[in-house]
Coordinates of C-alpha atoms in Angstrom, one line a residue:
X512 CA -189.4 -16.4 89.1
X513 CA -191.5 -14.0 87.0
X514 CA -191.5 -12.6 83.5
X515 CA -190.5 -9.0 83.6
X516 CA -189.6 -6.1 81.2
X517 CA -186.2 -4.8 82.3
X518 CA -184.2 -1.8 81.2
X519 CA -180.5 -2.8 81.2
X520 CA -177.5 -0.5 81.2
X521 CA -174.3 -1.9 79.7
X522 CA -170.9 -0.4 80.4
X523 CA -168.2 -1.9 78.2
X524 CA -170.5 -4.9 77.4
X525 CA -171.2 -5.7 81.1
X526 CA -174.5 -5.2 82.8
X527 CA -174.1 -2.5 85.4
X528 CA -177.7 -1.7 86.2
X529 CA -181.1 -3.1 85.6
X530 CA -184.6 -1.8 86.4
X531 CA -188.0 -3.3 86.2
X532 CA -190.3 -1.4 83.9
X533 CA -194.1 -1.6 83.8
X534 CA -194.3 -2.2 80.1
X535 CA -192.1 -2.4 77.0
X536 CA -193.3 1.0 75.8
X537 CA -192.3 2.6 79.1
X538 CA -189.0 0.8 78.9
X539 CA -188.3 2.1 75.4
X540 CA -189.3 5.6 76.5
X541 CA -186.8 5.4 79.4
X542 CA -184.1 4.0 77.0
X543 CA -184.6 7.0 74.6
X544 CA -184.3 9.5 77.5
X545 CA -181.2 7.8 78.9
X546 CA -179.5 7.7 75.5
X547 CA -179.8 11.4 75.1
X548 CA -177.3 11.8 78.0
X549 CA -174.8 9.0 77.6
X550 CA -171.1 8.5 77.0
X551 CA -169.7 6.4 74.2
X552 CA -169.1 3.2 76.2
X553 CA -172.7 3.0 77.6
X554 CA -175.6 1.2 75.9
X555 CA -179.2 0.5 77.0
X556 CA -181.4 -2.4 76.0
X557 CA -185.0 -3.3 76.9
X558 CA -185.7 -7.0 77.3
X559 CA -188.6 -9.3 78.4
X560 CA -187.1 -12.1 80.4
X561 CA -187.5 -14.3 83.4
X562 CA -186.0 -12.9 86.6
X563 CA -185.8 -13.6 90.3
X564 CA -187.3 -10.8 92.3
X565 CA -187.2 -9.6 95.9
X566 CA -189.4 -7.1 97.7
X567 CA -188.1 -4.1 99.7
X568 CA -189.7 -3.1 103.0
X569 CA -191.6 -0.4 101.2
X570 CA -193.2 -2.9 98.8
X571 CA -191.1 -2.1 95.8
X572 CA -189.7 -5.0 93.9
X573 CA -186.2 -5.4 92.4
X574 CA -184.3 -7.9 90.3
X575 CA -181.8 -10.1 92.0
X576 CA -181.1 -12.4 89.0
X577 CA -181.8 -12.3 85.3
X578 CA -182.4 -15.6 83.6
X579 CA -181.6 -15.2 79.9
X580 CA -183.2 -17.7 77.5
X581 CA -181.5 -19.9 74.8

């Protein structure tokens, strides 16, 4: 478990995609860029949260489970 900044993509109020971001400012930049090209039922949100991570063979890390706080 680690604390990460994640960019979440919601489609019809359900998380469809999540990406680890290096910082909140980079997350917000990615959110702004994505929002320029979205449909009406897609929303983006940046959060800082605990998550379970795994590592790919190439060394990149990805989220397997997001732990939302109270």
